[in-house]
mmCIF file with all atom_site columns, C-alpha atoms and ligand atoms in Angstrom:
data_model
loop_
_atom_site.group_PDB
_atom_site.id
_atom_site.type_symbol
_atom_site.label_atom_id
_atom_site.label_alt_id
_atom_site.label_comp_id
_atom_site.label_asym_id
_atom_site.label_entity_id
_atom_site.label_seq_id
_atom_site.pdbx_PDB_ins_code
_atom_site.Cartn_x
_atom_site.Cartn_y
_atom_site.Cartn_z
_atom_site.occupancy
_atom_site.B_iso_or_equiv
_atom_site.pdbx_formal_charge
_atom_site.auth_seq_id
_atom_site.auth_comp_id
_atom_site.auth_asym_id
_atom_site.auth_atom_id
_atom_site.pdbx_PDB_model_num
ATOM   1   C  CA  . MET A 1 1   ? -10.603 31.317  -28.093 1.00 0.00 ? 443  MET A CA  1
ATOM   2   C  CA  . HIS A 1 2   ? -8.062  30.300  -25.487 1.00 0.00 ? 444  HIS A CA  1
ATOM   3   C  CA  . THR A 1 3   ? -8.148  26.512  -25.209 1.00 0.00 ? 445  THR A CA  1
ATOM   4   C  CA  . SER A 1 4   ? -4.552  25.702  -24.166 1.00 0.00 ? 446  SER A CA  1
ATOM   5   C  CA  . PRO A 1 5   ? -4.269  24.592  -20.532 1.00 0.00 ? 447  PRO A CA  1
ATOM   6   C  CA  . ASP A 1 6   ? -1.941  26.247  -18.099 1.00 0.00 ? 448  ASP A CA  1
ATOM   7   C  CA  . CYS A 1 7   ? 1.634   24.980  -18.220 1.00 0.00 ? 449  CYS A CA  1
ATOM   8   C  CA  . PRO A 1 8   ? 1.872   22.066  -15.752 1.00 0.00 ? 450  PRO A CA  1
ATOM   9   C  CA  . ASP A 1 9   ? 5.513   23.035  -15.033 1.00 0.00 ? 451  ASP A CA  1
ATOM   10  C  CA  . CYS A 1 10  ? 5.388   26.772  -14.468 1.00 0.00 ? 452  CYS A CA  1
ATOM   11  C  CA  . GLY A 1 11  ? 1.708   27.445  -14.423 1.00 0.00 ? 453  GLY A CA  1
ATOM   12  C  CA  . LYS A 1 12  ? 1.770   30.252  -16.977 1.00 0.00 ? 454  LYS A CA  1
ATOM   13  C  CA  . ASP A 1 13  ? -0.983  30.407  -19.566 1.00 0.00 ? 455  ASP A CA  1
ATOM   14  C  CA  . ASN A 1 14  ? 0.988   31.530  -22.642 1.00 0.00 ? 456  ASN A CA  1
ATOM   15  C  CA  . THR A 1 15  ? 0.825   27.968  -23.879 1.00 0.00 ? 457  THR A CA  1
ATOM   16  C  CA  . TRP A 1 16  ? 0.035   27.000  -27.450 1.00 0.00 ? 458  TRP A CA  1
ATOM   17  C  CA  . SER A 1 17  ? -0.712  23.828  -29.357 1.00 0.00 ? 459  SER A CA  1
ATOM   18  C  CA  . ASP A 1 18  ? 0.705   22.733  -32.658 1.00 0.00 ? 460  ASP A CA  1
ATOM   19  C  CA  . GLY A 1 19  ? -2.046  20.105  -32.920 1.00 0.00 ? 461  GLY A CA  1
ATOM   20  C  CA  . THR A 1 20  ? 0.018   17.362  -31.328 1.00 0.00 ? 462  THR A CA  1
ATOM   21  C  CA  . LEU A 1 21  ? 1.829   18.854  -28.437 1.00 0.00 ? 463  LEU A CA  1
ATOM   22  C  CA  . PHE A 1 22  ? 1.256   21.783  -26.156 1.00 0.00 ? 464  PHE A CA  1
ATOM   23  C  CA  . SER A 1 23  ? 4.243   24.010  -25.693 1.00 0.00 ? 465  SER A CA  1
ATOM   24  C  CA  . CYS A 1 24  ? 5.138   26.563  -23.081 1.00 0.00 ? 466  CYS A CA  1
ATOM   25  C  CA  . PRO A 1 25  ? 7.302   29.445  -24.374 1.00 0.00 ? 467  PRO A CA  1
ATOM   26  C  CA  . ASP A 1 26  ? 8.082   30.545  -20.860 1.00 0.00 ? 468  ASP A CA  1
ATOM   27  C  CA  . CYS A 1 27  ? 9.823   27.416  -19.564 1.00 0.00 ? 469  CYS A CA  1
ATOM   28  C  CA  . GLY A 1 28  ? 10.069  25.368  -22.737 1.00 0.00 ? 470  GLY A CA  1
ATOM   29  C  CA  . HIS A 1 29  ? 7.934   22.514  -21.418 1.00 0.00 ? 471  HIS A CA  1
ATOM   30  C  CA  . GLU A 1 30  ? 6.125   20.373  -23.976 1.00 0.00 ? 472  GLU A CA  1
ATOM   31  C  CA  . TRP A 1 31  ? 3.472   17.893  -23.212 1.00 0.00 ? 473  TRP A CA  1
ATOM   32  C  CA  . ALA A 1 32  ? 0.812   15.846  -25.012 1.00 0.00 ? 474  ALA A CA  1
ATOM   33  C  CA  . PRO A 1 33  ? -2.963  16.418  -24.693 1.00 0.00 ? 475  PRO A CA  1
ATOM   34  C  CA  . GLY A 1 34  ? -4.211  13.806  -22.424 1.00 0.00 ? 476  GLY A CA  1
ATOM   35  C  CA  . ASP A 1 35  ? -1.672  14.517  -19.758 1.00 0.00 ? 477  ASP A CA  1
ATOM   36  C  CA  . ALA A 1 36  ? -3.097  15.822  -16.485 1.00 0.00 ? 478  ALA A CA  1
ATOM   37  C  CA  . ALA A 1 37  ? -3.188  19.463  -17.278 1.00 0.00 ? 479  ALA A CA  1
ATOM   38  C  CA  . ALA A 1 38  ? -4.855  18.943  -20.616 1.00 0.00 ? 480  ALA A CA  1
ATOM   39  C  CA  . GLY A 1 39  ? -7.189  16.112  -19.990 1.00 0.00 ? 481  GLY A CA  1
ATOM   40  C  CA  . GLY A 1 40  ? -9.207  17.600  -17.206 1.00 0.00 ? 482  GLY A CA  1
ATOM   41  C  CA  . GLY A 1 41  ? -8.703  14.650  -14.896 1.00 0.00 ? 483  GLY A CA  1
ATOM   42  C  CA  . PRO A 1 42  ? -5.827  13.096  -13.043 1.00 0.00 ? 484  PRO A CA  1
ATOM   43  C  CA  . VAL A 1 43  ? -3.605  10.819  -15.028 1.00 0.00 ? 485  VAL A CA  1
ATOM   44  C  CA  . VAL A 1 44  ? -3.000  7.350   -13.630 1.00 0.00 ? 486  VAL A CA  1
ATOM   45  C  CA  . ARG A 1 45  ? 0.639   6.322   -13.967 1.00 0.00 ? 487  ARG A CA  1
ATOM   46  C  CA  . ASP A 1 46  ? 2.476   3.218   -13.284 1.00 0.00 ? 488  ASP A CA  1
ATOM   47  C  CA  . CYS A 1 47  ? 5.772   2.948   -11.326 1.00 0.00 ? 489  CYS A CA  1
ATOM   48  C  CA  . ASN A 1 48  ? 7.715   4.139   -14.393 1.00 0.00 ? 490  ASN A CA  1
ATOM   49  C  CA  . GLY A 1 49  ? 5.455   7.124   -14.972 1.00 0.00 ? 491  GLY A CA  1
ATOM   50  C  CA  . ASN A 1 50  ? 3.729   5.564   -18.009 1.00 0.00 ? 492  ASN A CA  1
ATOM   51  C  CA  . PRO A 1 51  ? 0.078   6.467   -18.211 1.00 0.00 ? 493  PRO A CA  1
ATOM   52  C  CA  . LEU A 1 52  ? -2.427  3.665   -17.488 1.00 0.00 ? 494  LEU A CA  1
ATOM   53  C  CA  . GLU A 1 53  ? -5.771  3.527   -19.172 1.00 0.00 ? 495  GLU A CA  1
ATOM   54  C  CA  . GLN A 1 54  ? -8.961  1.656   -18.578 1.00 0.00 ? 496  GLN A CA  1
ATOM   55  C  CA  . GLY A 1 55  ? -8.595  -1.974  -19.874 1.00 0.00 ? 497  GLY A CA  1
ATOM   56  C  CA  . ASP A 1 56  ? -4.775  -1.962  -19.719 1.00 0.00 ? 498  ASP A CA  1
ATOM   57  C  CA  . SER A 1 57  ? -2.845  -4.975  -18.367 1.00 0.00 ? 499  SER A CA  1
ATOM   58  C  CA  . VAL A 1 58  ? -0.357  -4.406  -15.610 1.00 0.00 ? 500  VAL A CA  1
ATOM   59  C  CA  . VAL A 1 59  ? 2.247   -6.475  -13.781 1.00 0.00 ? 501  VAL A CA  1
ATOM   60  C  CA  . VAL A 1 60  ? 2.732   -6.406  -10.032 1.00 0.00 ? 502  VAL A CA  1
ATOM   61  C  CA  . ILE A 1 61  ? 6.347   -5.423  -9.315  1.00 0.00 ? 503  ILE A CA  1
ATOM   62  C  CA  . LYS A 1 62  ? 6.549   -6.716  -5.699  1.00 0.00 ? 504  LYS A CA  1
ATOM   63  C  CA  . ASP A 1 63  ? 4.759   -9.080  -3.443  1.00 0.00 ? 505  ASP A CA  1
ATOM   64  C  CA  . LEU A 1 64  ? 1.754   -7.369  -1.927  1.00 0.00 ? 506  LEU A CA  1
ATOM   65  C  CA  . LYS A 1 65  ? -0.434  -8.282  0.935   1.00 0.00 ? 507  LYS A CA  1
ATOM   66  C  CA  . VAL A 1 66  ? -4.096  -8.379  0.042   1.00 0.00 ? 508  VAL A CA  1
ATOM   67  C  CA  . ARG A 1 67  ? -6.595  -7.302  2.538   1.00 0.00 ? 509  ARG A CA  1
ATOM   68  C  CA  . GLY A 1 68  ? -9.068  -9.976  3.305   1.00 0.00 ? 510  GLY A CA  1
ATOM   69  C  CA  . SER A 1 69  ? -7.015  -12.628 1.667   1.00 0.00 ? 511  SER A CA  1
ATOM   70  C  CA  . SER A 1 70  ? -4.372  -14.996 3.126   1.00 0.00 ? 512  SER A CA  1
ATOM   71  C  CA  . VAL A 1 71  ? -2.822  -15.318 -0.327  1.00 0.00 ? 513  VAL A CA  1
ATOM   72  C  CA  . PRO A 1 72  ? -0.312  -12.589 -1.162  1.00 0.00 ? 514  PRO A CA  1
ATOM   73  C  CA  . LEU A 1 73  ? -0.345  -11.131 -4.599  1.00 0.00 ? 515  LEU A CA  1
ATOM   74  C  CA  . LYS A 1 74  ? 2.961   -12.356 -6.029  1.00 0.00 ? 516  LYS A CA  1
ATOM   75  C  CA  . GLN A 1 75  ? 5.458   -10.192 -7.846  1.00 0.00 ? 517  GLN A CA  1
ATOM   76  C  CA  . GLY A 1 76  ? 4.958   -10.742 -11.587 1.00 0.00 ? 518  GLY A CA  1
ATOM   77  C  CA  . THR A 1 77  ? 1.224   -11.376 -11.345 1.00 0.00 ? 519  THR A CA  1
ATOM   78  C  CA  . MET A 1 78  ? -0.522  -10.041 -14.372 1.00 0.00 ? 520  MET A CA  1
ATOM   79  C  CA  . ILE A 1 79  ? -3.684  -7.970  -13.821 1.00 0.00 ? 521  ILE A CA  1
ATOM   80  C  CA  . ARG A 1 80  ? -5.670  -7.748  -16.961 1.00 0.00 ? 522  ARG A CA  1
ATOM   81  C  CA  . ASN A 1 81  ? -8.366  -5.282  -17.961 1.00 0.00 ? 523  ASN A CA  1
ATOM   82  C  CA  . ILE A 1 82  ? -7.816  -2.869  -15.125 1.00 0.00 ? 524  ILE A CA  1
ATOM   83  C  CA  . ARG A 1 83  ? -10.415 -0.264  -14.116 1.00 0.00 ? 525  ARG A CA  1
ATOM   84  C  CA  . LEU A 1 84  ? -9.456  3.279   -13.144 1.00 0.00 ? 526  LEU A CA  1
ATOM   85  C  CA  . VAL A 1 85  ? -10.820 4.668   -9.890  1.00 0.00 ? 527  VAL A CA  1
ATOM   86  C  CA  . ALA A 1 86  ? -12.601 7.923   -10.279 1.00 0.00 ? 528  ALA A CA  1
ATOM   87  C  CA  . ASP A 1 87  ? -10.774 10.844  -8.671  1.00 0.00 ? 529  ASP A CA  1
ATOM   88  C  CA  . ASP A 1 88  ? -8.073  8.551   -7.333  1.00 0.00 ? 530  ASP A CA  1
ATOM   89  C  CA  . PRO A 1 89  ? -5.048  8.352   -9.645  1.00 0.00 ? 531  PRO A CA  1
ATOM   90  C  CA  . GLU A 1 90  ? -3.034  6.377   -7.078  1.00 0.00 ? 532  GLU A CA  1
ATOM   91  C  CA  . HIS A 1 91  ? -5.208  3.210   -7.313  1.00 0.00 ? 533  HIS A CA  1
ATOM   92  C  CA  . ILE A 1 92  ? -6.646  0.910   -9.901  1.00 0.00 ? 534  ILE A CA  1
ATOM   93  C  CA  . GLU A 1 93  ? -9.081  -1.962  -9.664  1.00 0.00 ? 535  GLU A CA  1
ATOM   94  C  CA  . GLY A 1 94  ? -8.706  -5.359  -11.258 1.00 0.00 ? 536  GLY A CA  1
ATOM   95  C  CA  . HIS A 1 95  ? -8.643  -9.061  -10.838 1.00 0.00 ? 537  HIS A CA  1
ATOM   96  C  CA  . SER A 1 96  ? -5.765  -11.535 -10.798 1.00 0.00 ? 538  SER A CA  1
ATOM   97  C  CA  . ASP A 1 97  ? -6.161  -15.111 -11.775 1.00 0.00 ? 539  ASP A CA  1
ATOM   98  C  CA  . ARG A 1 98  ? -6.616  -16.012 -8.101  1.00 0.00 ? 540  ARG A CA  1
ATOM   99  C  CA  . ILE A 1 99  ? -7.998  -12.964 -6.420  1.00 0.00 ? 541  ILE A CA  1
ATOM   100 C  CA  . ARG A 1 100 ? -10.906 -10.933 -7.470  1.00 0.00 ? 542  ARG A CA  1
ATOM   101 C  CA  . ASP A 1 101 ? -11.797 -7.278  -6.752  1.00 0.00 ? 543  ASP A CA  1
ATOM   102 C  CA  . LEU A 1 102 ? -8.333  -6.068  -6.081  1.00 0.00 ? 544  LEU A CA  1
ATOM   103 C  CA  . VAL A 1 103 ? -7.602  -2.385  -5.362  1.00 0.00 ? 545  VAL A CA  1
ATOM   104 C  CA  . LEU A 1 104 ? -3.971  -1.828  -6.082  1.00 0.00 ? 546  LEU A CA  1
ATOM   105 C  CA  . LYS A 1 105 ? -1.645  1.059   -5.684  1.00 0.00 ? 547  LYS A CA  1
ATOM   106 C  CA  . THR A 1 106 ? -0.260  2.150   -9.055  1.00 0.00 ? 548  THR A CA  1
ATOM   107 C  CA  . CYS A 1 107 ? 3.202   2.639   -7.698  1.00 0.00 ? 549  CYS A CA  1
ATOM   108 C  CA  . PHE A 1 108 ? 3.497   -1.181  -7.296  1.00 0.00 ? 550  PHE A CA  1
ATOM   109 C  CA  . LEU A 1 109 ? 2.384   -1.792  -10.897 1.00 0.00 ? 551  LEU A CA  1
ATOM   110 C  CA  . ARG A 1 110 ? 4.121   -1.751  -14.208 1.00 0.00 ? 552  ARG A CA  1
ATOM   111 C  CA  . LYS A 1 111 ? 2.267   -1.535  -17.542 1.00 0.00 ? 553  LYS A CA  1
ATOM   112 C  CA  . ALA A 1 112 ? 2.521   -4.881  -19.212 1.00 0.00 ? 554  ALA A CA  1
HETATM 113 ZN ZN1 . ZN  B 2 .   ? 5.927   26.520  -18.475 1.00 0.00 ? 2013 ZN  B ZN1 1
#
């Protein structure tokens, strides 16, 4: 049974798993199950490329304007218990202490 995903780097399907990591013998790329190619869905990443998951806490890395609010979201604001947006790895939803129902771009967030 061929269960290994195609290599996310070179796209070849000679990949194999040692139980922890997938490896591609063609280009030498190794990656963990749960990354985009293995998990079956897009992986949400913060500004540093760290994967974000439902319920994580993130910190805003720059002042952001919030649509519908006169109060900007300040750099350093902690967003707790984030929700991932289905089929949209570039945004997450969450609440700050002052503003509810935020939709934030993940490139302006850092995992707390
Ligand atoms: Zn490869």
